[in-house]
XYZ file of N, CA and C in Angstrom:
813
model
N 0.850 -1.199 0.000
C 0.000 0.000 0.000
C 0.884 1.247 0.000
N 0.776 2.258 -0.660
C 1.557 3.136 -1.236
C 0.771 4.411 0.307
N 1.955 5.367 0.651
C 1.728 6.259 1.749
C 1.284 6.642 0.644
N 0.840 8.645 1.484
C 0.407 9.598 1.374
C 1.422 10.231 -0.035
N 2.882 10.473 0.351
C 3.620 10.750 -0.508
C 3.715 9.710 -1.546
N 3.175 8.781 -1.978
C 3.301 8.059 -3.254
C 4.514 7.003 -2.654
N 5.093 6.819 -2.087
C 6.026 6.176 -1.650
C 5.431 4.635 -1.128
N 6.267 3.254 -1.657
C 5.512 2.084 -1.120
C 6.143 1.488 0.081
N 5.213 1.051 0.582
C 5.762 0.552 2.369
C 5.908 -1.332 1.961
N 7.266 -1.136 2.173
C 7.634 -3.091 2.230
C 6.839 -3.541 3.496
N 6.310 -4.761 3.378
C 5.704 -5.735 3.512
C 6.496 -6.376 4.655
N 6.165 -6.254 6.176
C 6.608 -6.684 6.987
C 6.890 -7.993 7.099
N 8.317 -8.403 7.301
C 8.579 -10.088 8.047
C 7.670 -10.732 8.574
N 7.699 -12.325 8.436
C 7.513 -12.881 9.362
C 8.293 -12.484 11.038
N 9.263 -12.310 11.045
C 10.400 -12.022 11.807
C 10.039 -10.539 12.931
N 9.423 -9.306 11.733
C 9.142 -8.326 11.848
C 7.393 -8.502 12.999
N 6.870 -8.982 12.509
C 5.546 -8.879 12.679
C 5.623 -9.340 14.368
N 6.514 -11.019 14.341
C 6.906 -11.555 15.549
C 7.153 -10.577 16.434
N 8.213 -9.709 16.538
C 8.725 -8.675 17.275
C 7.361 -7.693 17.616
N 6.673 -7.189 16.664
C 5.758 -5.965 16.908
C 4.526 -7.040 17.907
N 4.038 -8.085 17.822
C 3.059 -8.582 18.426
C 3.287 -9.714 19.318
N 4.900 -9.584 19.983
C 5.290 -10.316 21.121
C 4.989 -8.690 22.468
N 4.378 -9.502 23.572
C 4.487 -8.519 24.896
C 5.181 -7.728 25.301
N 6.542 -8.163 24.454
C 7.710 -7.211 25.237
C 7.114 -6.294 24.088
N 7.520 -6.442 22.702
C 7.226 -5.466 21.696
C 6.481 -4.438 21.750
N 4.912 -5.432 22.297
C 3.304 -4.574 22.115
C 3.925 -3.612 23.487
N 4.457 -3.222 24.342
C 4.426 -2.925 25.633
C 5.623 -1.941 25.330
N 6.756 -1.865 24.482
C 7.598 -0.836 24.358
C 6.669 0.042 23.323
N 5.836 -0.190 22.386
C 5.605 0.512 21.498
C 4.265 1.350 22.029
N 3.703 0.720 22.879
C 2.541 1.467 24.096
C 3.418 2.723 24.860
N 4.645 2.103 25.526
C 4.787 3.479 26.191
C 5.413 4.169 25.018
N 6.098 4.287 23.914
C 6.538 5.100 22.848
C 5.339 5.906 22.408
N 3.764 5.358 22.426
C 3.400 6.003 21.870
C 2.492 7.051 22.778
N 2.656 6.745 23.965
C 1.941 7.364 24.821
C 3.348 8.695 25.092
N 4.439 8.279 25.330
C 5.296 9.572 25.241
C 5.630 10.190 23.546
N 4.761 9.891 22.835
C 5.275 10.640 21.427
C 6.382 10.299 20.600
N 7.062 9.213 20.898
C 8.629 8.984 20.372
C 8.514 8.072 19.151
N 8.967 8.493 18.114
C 8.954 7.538 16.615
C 9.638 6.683 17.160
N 9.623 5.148 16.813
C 10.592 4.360 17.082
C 10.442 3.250 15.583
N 11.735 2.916 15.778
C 11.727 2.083 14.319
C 12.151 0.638 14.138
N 11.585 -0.394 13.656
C 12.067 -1.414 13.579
C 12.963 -2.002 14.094
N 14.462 -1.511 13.551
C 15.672 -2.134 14.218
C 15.693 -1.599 15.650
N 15.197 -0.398 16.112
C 15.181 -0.620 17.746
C 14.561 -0.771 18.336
N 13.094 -0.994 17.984
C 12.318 -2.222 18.443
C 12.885 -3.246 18.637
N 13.550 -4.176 17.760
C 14.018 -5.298 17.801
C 15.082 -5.660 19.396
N 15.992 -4.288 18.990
C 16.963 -4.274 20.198
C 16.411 -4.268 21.442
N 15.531 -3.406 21.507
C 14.607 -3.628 22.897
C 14.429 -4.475 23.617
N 13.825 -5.042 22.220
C 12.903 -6.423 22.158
C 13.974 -7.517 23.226
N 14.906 -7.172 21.994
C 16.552 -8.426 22.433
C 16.600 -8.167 23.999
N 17.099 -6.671 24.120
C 17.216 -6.530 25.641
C 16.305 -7.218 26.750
N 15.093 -6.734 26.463
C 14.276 -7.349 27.631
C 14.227 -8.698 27.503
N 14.466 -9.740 26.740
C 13.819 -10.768 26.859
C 15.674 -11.521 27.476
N 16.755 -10.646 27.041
C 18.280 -11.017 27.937
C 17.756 -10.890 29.806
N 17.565 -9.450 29.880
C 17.090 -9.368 31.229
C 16.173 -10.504 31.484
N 15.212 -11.203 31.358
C 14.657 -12.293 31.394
C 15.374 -13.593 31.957
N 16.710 -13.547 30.484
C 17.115 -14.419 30.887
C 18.298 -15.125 31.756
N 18.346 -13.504 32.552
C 19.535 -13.233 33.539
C 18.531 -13.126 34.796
N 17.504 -13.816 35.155
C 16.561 -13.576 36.517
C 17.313 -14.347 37.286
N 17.145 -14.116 38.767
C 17.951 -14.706 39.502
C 17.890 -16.282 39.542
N 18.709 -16.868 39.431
C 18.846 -18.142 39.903
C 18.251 -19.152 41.318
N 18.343 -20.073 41.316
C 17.469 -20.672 43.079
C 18.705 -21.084 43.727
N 19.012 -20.623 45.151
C 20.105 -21.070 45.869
C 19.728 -21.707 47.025
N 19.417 -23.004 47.046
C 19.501 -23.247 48.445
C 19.888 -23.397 49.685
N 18.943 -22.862 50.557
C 19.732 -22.839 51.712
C 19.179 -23.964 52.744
N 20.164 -24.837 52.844
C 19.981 -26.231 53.401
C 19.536 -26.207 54.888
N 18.807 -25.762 55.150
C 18.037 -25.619 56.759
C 16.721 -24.812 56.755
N 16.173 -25.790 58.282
C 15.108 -25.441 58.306
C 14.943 -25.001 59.455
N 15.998 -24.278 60.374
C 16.218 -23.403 61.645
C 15.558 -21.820 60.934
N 14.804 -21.835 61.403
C 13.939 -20.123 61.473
C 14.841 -19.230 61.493
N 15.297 -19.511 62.562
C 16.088 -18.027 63.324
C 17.348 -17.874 61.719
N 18.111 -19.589 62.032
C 19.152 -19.146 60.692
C 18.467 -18.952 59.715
N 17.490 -19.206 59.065
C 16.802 -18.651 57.866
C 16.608 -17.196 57.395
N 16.119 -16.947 58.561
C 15.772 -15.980 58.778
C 16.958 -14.405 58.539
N 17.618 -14.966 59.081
C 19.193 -14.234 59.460
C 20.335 -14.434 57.989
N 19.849 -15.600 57.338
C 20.603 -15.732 56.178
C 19.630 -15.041 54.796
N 18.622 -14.442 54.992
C 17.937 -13.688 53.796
C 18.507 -12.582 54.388
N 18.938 -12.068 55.440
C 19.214 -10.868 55.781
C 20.567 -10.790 54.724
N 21.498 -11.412 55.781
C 22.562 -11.205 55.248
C 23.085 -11.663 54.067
N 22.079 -12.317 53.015
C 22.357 -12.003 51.406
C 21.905 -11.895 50.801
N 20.389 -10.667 51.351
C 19.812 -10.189 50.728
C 21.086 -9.348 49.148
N 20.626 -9.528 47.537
C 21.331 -8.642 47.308
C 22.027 -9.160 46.442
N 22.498 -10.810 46.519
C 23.583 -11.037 45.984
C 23.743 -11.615 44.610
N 22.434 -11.579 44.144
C 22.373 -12.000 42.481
C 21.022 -13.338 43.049
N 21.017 -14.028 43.934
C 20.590 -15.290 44.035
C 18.832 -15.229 44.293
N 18.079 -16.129 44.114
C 16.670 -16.602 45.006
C 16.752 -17.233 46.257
N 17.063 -17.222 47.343
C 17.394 -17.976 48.000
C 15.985 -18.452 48.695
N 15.938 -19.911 48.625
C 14.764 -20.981 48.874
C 15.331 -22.173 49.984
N 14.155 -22.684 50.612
C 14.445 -23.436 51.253
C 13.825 -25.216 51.078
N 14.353 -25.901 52.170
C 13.384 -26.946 51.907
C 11.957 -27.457 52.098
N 11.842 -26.463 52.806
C 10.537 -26.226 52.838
C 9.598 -25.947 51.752
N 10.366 -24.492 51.201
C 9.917 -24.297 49.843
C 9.875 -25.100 49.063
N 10.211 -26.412 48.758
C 10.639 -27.125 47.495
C 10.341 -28.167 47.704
N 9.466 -28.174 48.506
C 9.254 -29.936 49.651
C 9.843 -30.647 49.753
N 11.461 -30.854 49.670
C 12.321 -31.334 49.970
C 12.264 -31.793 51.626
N 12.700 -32.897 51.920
C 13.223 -33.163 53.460
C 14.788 -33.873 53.178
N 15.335 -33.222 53.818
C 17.252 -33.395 53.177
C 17.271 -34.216 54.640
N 17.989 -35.451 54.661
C 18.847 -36.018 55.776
C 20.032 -35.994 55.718
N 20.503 -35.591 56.066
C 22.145 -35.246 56.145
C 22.714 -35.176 57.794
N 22.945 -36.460 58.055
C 23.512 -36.502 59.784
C 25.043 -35.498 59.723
N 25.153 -34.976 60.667
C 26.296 -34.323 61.008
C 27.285 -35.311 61.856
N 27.759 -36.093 60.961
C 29.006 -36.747 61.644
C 29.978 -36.621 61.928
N 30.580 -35.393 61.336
C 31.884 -34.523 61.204
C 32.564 -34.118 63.234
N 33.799 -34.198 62.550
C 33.861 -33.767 63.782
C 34.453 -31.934 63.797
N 34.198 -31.570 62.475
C 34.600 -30.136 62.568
C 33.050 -29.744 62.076
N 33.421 -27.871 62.382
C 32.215 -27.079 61.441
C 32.338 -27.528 59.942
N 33.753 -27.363 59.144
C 33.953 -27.636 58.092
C 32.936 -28.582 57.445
N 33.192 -29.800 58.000
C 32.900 -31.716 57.061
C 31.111 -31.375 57.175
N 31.039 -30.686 58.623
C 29.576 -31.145 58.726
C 29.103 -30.245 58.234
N 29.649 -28.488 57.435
C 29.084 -27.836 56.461
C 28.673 -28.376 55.072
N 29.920 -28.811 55.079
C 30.351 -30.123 53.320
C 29.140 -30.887 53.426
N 28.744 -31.967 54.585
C 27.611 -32.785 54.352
C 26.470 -32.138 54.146
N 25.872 -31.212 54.746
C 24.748 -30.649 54.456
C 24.787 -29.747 53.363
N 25.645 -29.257 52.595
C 25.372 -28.567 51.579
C 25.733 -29.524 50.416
N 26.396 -30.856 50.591
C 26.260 -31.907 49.300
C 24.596 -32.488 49.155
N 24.467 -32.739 50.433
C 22.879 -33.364 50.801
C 22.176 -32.301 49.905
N 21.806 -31.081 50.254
C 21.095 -30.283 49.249
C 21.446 -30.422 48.011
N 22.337 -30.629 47.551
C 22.575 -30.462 45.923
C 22.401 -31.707 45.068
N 22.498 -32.595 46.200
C 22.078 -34.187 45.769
C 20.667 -34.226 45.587
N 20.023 -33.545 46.438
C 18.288 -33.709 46.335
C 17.370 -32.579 45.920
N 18.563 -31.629 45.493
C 17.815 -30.416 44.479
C 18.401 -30.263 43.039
N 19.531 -30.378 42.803
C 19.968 -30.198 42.321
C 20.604 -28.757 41.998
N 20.479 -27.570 43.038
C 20.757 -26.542 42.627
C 21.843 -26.290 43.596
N 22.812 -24.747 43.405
C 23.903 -24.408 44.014
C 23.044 -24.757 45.975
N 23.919 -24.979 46.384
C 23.465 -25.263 47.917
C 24.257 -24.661 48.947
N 23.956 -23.639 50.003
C 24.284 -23.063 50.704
C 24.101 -23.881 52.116
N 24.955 -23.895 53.027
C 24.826 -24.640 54.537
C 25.927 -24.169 55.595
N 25.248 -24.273 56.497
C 26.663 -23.993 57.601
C 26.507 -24.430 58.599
N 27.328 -24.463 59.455
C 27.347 -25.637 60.521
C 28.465 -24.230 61.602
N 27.791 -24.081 62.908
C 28.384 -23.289 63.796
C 28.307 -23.522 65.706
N 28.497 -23.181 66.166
C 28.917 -23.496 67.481
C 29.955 -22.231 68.446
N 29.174 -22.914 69.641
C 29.971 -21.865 70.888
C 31.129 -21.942 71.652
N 32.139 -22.028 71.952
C 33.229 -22.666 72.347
C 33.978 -21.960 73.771
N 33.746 -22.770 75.201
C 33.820 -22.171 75.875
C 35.165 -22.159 76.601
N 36.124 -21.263 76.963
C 37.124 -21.805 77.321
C 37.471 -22.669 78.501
N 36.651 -22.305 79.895
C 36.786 -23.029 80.915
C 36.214 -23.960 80.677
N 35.585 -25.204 79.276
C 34.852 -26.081 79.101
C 35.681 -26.741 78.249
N 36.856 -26.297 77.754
C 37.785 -26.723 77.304
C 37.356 -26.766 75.761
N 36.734 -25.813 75.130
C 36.137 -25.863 74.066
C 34.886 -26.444 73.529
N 34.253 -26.802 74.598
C 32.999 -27.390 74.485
C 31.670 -26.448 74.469
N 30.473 -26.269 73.934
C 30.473 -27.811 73.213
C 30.432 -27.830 71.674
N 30.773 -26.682 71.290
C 31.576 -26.731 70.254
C 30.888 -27.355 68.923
N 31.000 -28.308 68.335
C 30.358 -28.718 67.089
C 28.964 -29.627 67.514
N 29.249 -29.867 68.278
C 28.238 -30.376 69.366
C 27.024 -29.277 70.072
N 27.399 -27.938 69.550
C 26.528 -27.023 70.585
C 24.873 -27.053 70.298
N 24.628 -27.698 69.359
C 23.113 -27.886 68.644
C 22.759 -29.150 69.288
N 23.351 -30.049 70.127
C 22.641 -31.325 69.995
C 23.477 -31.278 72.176
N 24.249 -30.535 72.375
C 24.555 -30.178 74.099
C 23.612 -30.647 74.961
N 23.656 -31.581 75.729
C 22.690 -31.998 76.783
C 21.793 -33.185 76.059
N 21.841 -33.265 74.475
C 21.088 -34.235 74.078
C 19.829 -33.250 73.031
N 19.390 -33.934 72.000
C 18.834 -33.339 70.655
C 17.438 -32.868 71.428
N 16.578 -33.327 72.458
C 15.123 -32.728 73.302
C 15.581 -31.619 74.234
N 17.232 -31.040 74.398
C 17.352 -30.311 75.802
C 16.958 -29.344 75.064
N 16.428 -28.131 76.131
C 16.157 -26.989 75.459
C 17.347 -25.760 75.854
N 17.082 -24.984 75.167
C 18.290 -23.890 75.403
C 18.234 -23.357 76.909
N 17.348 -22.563 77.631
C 17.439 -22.633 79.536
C 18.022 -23.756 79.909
N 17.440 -24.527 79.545
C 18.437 -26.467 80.235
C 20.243 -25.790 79.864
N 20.218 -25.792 78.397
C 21.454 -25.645 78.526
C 22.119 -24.710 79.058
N 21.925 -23.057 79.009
C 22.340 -22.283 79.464
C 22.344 -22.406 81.032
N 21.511 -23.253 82.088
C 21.475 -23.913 83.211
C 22.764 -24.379 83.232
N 22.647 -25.465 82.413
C 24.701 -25.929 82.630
C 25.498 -25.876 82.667
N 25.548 -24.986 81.307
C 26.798 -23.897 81.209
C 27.149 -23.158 82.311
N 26.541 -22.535 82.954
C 26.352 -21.951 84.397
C 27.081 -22.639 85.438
N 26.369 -23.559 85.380
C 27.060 -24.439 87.009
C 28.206 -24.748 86.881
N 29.063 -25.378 85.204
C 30.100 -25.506 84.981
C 31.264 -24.239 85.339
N 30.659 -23.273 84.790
C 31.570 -21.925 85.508
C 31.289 -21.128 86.599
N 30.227 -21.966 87.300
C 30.400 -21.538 88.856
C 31.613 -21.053 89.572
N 32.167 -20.138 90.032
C 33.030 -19.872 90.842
C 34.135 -19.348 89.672
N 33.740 -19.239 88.217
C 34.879 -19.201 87.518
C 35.468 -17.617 87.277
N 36.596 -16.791 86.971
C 36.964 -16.036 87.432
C 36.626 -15.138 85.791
N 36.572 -14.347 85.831
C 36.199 -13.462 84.281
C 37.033 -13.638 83.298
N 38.311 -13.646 83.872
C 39.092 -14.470 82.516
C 39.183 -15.575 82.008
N 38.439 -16.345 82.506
C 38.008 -17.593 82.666
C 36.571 -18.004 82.049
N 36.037 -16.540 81.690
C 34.576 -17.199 80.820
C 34.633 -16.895 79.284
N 36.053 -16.447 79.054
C 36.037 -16.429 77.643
C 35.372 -17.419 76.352
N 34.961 -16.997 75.648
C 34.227 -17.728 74.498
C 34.342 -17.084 73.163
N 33.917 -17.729 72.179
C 33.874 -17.642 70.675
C 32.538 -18.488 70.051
N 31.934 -18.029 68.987
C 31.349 -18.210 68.351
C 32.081 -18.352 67.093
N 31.570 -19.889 66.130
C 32.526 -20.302 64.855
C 31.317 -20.654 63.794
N 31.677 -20.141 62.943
C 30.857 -20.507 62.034
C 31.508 -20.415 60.790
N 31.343 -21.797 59.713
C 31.562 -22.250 58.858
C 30.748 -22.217 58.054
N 30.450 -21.384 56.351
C 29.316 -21.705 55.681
C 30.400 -22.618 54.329
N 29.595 -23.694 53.800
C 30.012 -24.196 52.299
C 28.886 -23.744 51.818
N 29.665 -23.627 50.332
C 28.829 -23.093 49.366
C 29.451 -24.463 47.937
N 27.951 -25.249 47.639
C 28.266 -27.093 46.747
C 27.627 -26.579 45.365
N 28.559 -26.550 44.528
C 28.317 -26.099 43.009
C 27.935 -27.901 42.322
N 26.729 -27.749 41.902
C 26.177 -28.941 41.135
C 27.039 -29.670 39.799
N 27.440 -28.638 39.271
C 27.865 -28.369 38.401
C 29.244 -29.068 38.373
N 30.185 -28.377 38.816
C 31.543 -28.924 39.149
C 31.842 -29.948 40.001
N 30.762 -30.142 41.329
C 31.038 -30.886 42.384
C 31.869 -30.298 43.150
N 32.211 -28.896 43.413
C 33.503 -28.200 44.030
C 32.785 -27.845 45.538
N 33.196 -28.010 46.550
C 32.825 -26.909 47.503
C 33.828 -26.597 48.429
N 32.614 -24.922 48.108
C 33.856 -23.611 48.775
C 33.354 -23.598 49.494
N 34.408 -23.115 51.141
C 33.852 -22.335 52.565
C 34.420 -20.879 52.925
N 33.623 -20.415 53.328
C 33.852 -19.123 54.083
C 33.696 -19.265 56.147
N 34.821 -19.046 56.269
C 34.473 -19.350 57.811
C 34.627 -17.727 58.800
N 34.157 -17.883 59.613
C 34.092 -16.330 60.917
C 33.840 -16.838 61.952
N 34.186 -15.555 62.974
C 34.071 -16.428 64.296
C 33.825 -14.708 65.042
N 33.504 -14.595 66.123
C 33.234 -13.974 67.192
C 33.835 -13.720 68.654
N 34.285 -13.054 68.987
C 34.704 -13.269 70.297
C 34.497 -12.647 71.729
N 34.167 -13.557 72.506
C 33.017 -12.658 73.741
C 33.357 -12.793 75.231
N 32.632 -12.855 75.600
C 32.661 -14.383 77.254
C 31.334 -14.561 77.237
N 31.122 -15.557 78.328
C 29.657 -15.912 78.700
C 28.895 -14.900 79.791
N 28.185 -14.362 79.800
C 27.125 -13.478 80.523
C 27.236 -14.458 81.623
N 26.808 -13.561 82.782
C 26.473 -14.580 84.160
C 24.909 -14.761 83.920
N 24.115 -13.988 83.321
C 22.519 -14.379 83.415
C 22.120 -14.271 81.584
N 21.298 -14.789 81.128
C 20.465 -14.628 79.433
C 19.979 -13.256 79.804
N 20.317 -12.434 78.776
C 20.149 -11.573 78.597
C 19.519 -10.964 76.959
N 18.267 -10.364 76.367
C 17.860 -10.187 75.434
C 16.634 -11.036 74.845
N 15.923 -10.138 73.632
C 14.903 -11.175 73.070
C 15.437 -11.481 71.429
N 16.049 -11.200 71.206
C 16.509 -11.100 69.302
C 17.560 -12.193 69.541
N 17.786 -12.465 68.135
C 18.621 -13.804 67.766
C 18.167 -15.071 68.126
N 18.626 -16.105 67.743
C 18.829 -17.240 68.696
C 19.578 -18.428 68.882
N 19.293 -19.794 69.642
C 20.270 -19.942 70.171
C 21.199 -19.887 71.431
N 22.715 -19.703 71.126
C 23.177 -19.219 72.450
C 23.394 -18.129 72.615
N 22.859 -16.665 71.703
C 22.609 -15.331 71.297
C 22.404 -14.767 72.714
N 21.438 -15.299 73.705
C 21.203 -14.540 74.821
C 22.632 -14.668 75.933
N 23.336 -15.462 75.925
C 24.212 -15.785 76.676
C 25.526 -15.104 76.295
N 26.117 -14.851 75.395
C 27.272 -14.645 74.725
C 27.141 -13.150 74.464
N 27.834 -12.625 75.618
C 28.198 -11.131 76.027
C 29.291 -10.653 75.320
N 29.510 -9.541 74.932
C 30.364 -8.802 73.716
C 30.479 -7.416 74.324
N 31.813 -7.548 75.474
C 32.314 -6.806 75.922
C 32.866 -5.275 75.747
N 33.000 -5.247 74.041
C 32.701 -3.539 73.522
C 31.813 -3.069 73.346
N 30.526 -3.834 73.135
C 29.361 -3.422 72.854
C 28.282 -3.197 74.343
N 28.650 -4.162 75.158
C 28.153 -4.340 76.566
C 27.067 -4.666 76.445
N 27.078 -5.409 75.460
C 25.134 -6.141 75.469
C 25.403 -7.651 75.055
N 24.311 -8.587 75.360
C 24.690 -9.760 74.493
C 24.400 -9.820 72.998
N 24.932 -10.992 72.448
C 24.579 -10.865 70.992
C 22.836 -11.063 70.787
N 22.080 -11.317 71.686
C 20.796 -11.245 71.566
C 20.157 -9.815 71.785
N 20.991 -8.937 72.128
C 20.056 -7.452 72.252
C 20.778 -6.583 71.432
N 21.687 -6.864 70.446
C 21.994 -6.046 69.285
C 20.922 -6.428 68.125
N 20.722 -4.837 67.471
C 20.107 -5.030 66.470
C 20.136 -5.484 65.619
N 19.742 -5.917 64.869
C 19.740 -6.966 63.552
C 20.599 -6.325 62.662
N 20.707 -5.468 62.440
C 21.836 -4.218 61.511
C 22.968 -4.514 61.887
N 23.249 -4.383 63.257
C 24.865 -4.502 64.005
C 25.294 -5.750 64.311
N 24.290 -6.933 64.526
C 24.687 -8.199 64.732
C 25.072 -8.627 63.173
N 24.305 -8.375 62.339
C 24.918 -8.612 61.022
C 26.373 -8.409 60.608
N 26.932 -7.393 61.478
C 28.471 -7.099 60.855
C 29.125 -7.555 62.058
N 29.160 -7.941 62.996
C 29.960 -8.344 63.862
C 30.039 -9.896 64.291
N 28.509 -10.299 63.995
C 28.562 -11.469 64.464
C 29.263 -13.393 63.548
N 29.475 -14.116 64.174
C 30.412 -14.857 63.698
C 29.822 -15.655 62.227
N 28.573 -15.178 61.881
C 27.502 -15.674 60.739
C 27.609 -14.244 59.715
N 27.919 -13.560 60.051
C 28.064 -12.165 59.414
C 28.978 -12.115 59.107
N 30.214 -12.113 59.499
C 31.213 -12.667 58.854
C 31.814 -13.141 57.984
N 31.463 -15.080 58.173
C 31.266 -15.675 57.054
C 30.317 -15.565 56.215
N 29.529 -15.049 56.095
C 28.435 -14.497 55.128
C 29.169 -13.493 54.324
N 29.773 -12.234 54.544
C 30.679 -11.531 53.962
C 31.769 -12.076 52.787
N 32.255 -12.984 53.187
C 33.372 -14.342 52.492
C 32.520 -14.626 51.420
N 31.070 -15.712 51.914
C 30.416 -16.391 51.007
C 29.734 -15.336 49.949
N 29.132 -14.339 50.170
C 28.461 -13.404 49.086
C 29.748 -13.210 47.879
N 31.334 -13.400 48.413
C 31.899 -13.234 46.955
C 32.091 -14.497 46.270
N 32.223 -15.515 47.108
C 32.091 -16.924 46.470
C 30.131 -16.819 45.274
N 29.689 -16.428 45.836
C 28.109 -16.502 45.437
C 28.061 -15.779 44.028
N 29.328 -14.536 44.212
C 28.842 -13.266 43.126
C 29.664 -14.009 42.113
N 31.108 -14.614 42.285
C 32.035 -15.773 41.255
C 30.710 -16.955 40.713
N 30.045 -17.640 40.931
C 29.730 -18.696 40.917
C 29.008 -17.916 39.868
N 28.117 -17.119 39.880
C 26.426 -16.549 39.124
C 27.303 -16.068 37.926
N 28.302 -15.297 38.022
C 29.255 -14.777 36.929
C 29.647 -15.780 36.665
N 30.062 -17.373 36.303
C 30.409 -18.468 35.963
C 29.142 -19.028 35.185
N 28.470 -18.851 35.395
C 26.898 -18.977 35.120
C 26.639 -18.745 34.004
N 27.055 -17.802 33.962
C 26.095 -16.931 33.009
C 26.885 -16.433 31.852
N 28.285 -16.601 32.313
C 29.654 -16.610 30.990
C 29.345 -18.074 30.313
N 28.875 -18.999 31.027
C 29.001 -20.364 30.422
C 27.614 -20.699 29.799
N 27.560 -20.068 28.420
C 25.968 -20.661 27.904
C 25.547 -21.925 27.317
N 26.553 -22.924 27.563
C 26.527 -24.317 27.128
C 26.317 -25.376 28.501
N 26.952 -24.875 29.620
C 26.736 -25.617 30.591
C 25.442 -25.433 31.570
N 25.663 -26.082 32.617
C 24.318 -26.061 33.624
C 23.725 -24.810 34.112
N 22.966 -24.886 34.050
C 22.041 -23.225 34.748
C 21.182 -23.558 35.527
N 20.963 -22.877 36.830
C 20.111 -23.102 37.762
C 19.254 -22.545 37.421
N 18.056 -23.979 37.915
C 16.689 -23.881 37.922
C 16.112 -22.352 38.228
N 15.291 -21.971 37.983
C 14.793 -20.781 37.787
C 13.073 -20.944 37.866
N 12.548 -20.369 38.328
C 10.921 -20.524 38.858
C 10.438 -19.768 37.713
């Protein structure tokens, strides 16, 4: 059909037509025409290209191999940000068994973040941490989740801890908090750790409602509060999960950039 000026208009592509009456298309050429802007074919197209790249750069699913609240909870905090989806097993109806047989944070990070990647198949995040007391001779240490037995509750334990340093002298209640995260690439079979740690003494009484754990107990002598009555902002950068979280977000930001340079190999699942 010949314009106004006598001039004839070629006969749009198959190719062409695709572009103008795909969503991304119909939806750039809506707001073009609602702001007045000529736009033309070839940058339609580019648009087009662009948005549907952004598409295909959406974040990835990272799991995070636990179903502790508090750490859940505390690990969207601290990576919020980092390229990833981070999901749980819950989310995915997964139930992961992965016994902690290890006798470090390390092995028993390694087991639970292979366990996830074995039964999701996607990058798998895990960590394995503990309180370490010095007049307890480092106890109980990798053990501090299962202390007194897997039904004791945390008062039970913090009860014990107590009586054990009865009479004990302030230099003498020194402690640390350790925490180990692996991070299990499906892909390669590689896993990386980031480890941090904390350093405090034990409070003579629980003190605080935030965090949890042995959070109420574990006093932080510059701050003069326990790690349970710092705010979620400040426990984030000091505490021994904050830390290694710091480490792991650059392992996390390498891995997604590996990803996404490699368009022949594996790509995580994506919702």
């Amino acid at each position: 059909m010949d314009d106004q000026a006598g001039f004839h208009r070629p006969a749009l592509s198959m190719s062409a037509i695709a572009v103008h009456t795909s969503p991304a298309g119909a939806l750039i050429e809506r707001v073009a025409e609602t702001e007045g802007i000529e736009i033309s074919l070839a940058l339609l197209l580019c648009l087009v290209r662009s948005v549907k790249c952004w598409f295909d750069l959406r974040m990835p699913q990272l799991l995070l191999a636990s179903t502790n609240a508090g750490k859940v909870a505390e690990f969207r905090r601290l990576l919020q940000g980092c390229g990833w989806e981070i999901v749980t097993p819950i989310d995915l109806g997964l139930e992961l068994s992965a016994e902690e047989t290890g006798d470090t944070y390390e092995s028993n990070a390694r087991i639970k973040a292979l366990a996830g990647v074995t039964a999701s198949g996607l990058v798998t995040i895990a960590d394995d941490s503990g309180i370490e007391i010095e007049q307890m001779g480092g106890e109980p240490g990798v053990h501090s989740a299962r202390f007194l037995g897997e039904d004791a509750t945390y008062p039970e334990r913090f009860a014990e801890i107590q009586r054990r340093l009865s009479g004990a002298p302030r230099d003498r209640r020194l402690a640390r908090f350790v925490c180990v995260i692996a991070v299990a690439d499906p892909r390669s079979g590689l896993v990386r750790v980031a480890e941090g740690e904390a350093r405090g003494m034990i409070a003579v009484e629980p003190r605080g409602a935030g965090g949890f754990g042995y959070d109420p107990i574990f006093w932080l002598p510059q701050q003069s509060m326990t790690m349970a009555e710092l705010p979620e902002q400040q426990k984030d950068i000091i505490s021994h999960r904050g830390r290694a979280a710091a480490v792991a977000r650059q392992i996390l930001r390498e891995l997604l950039h590996e990803y996404r340079e490699d368009n022949s190999g594996y790509r995580p699942e994506q919702r």
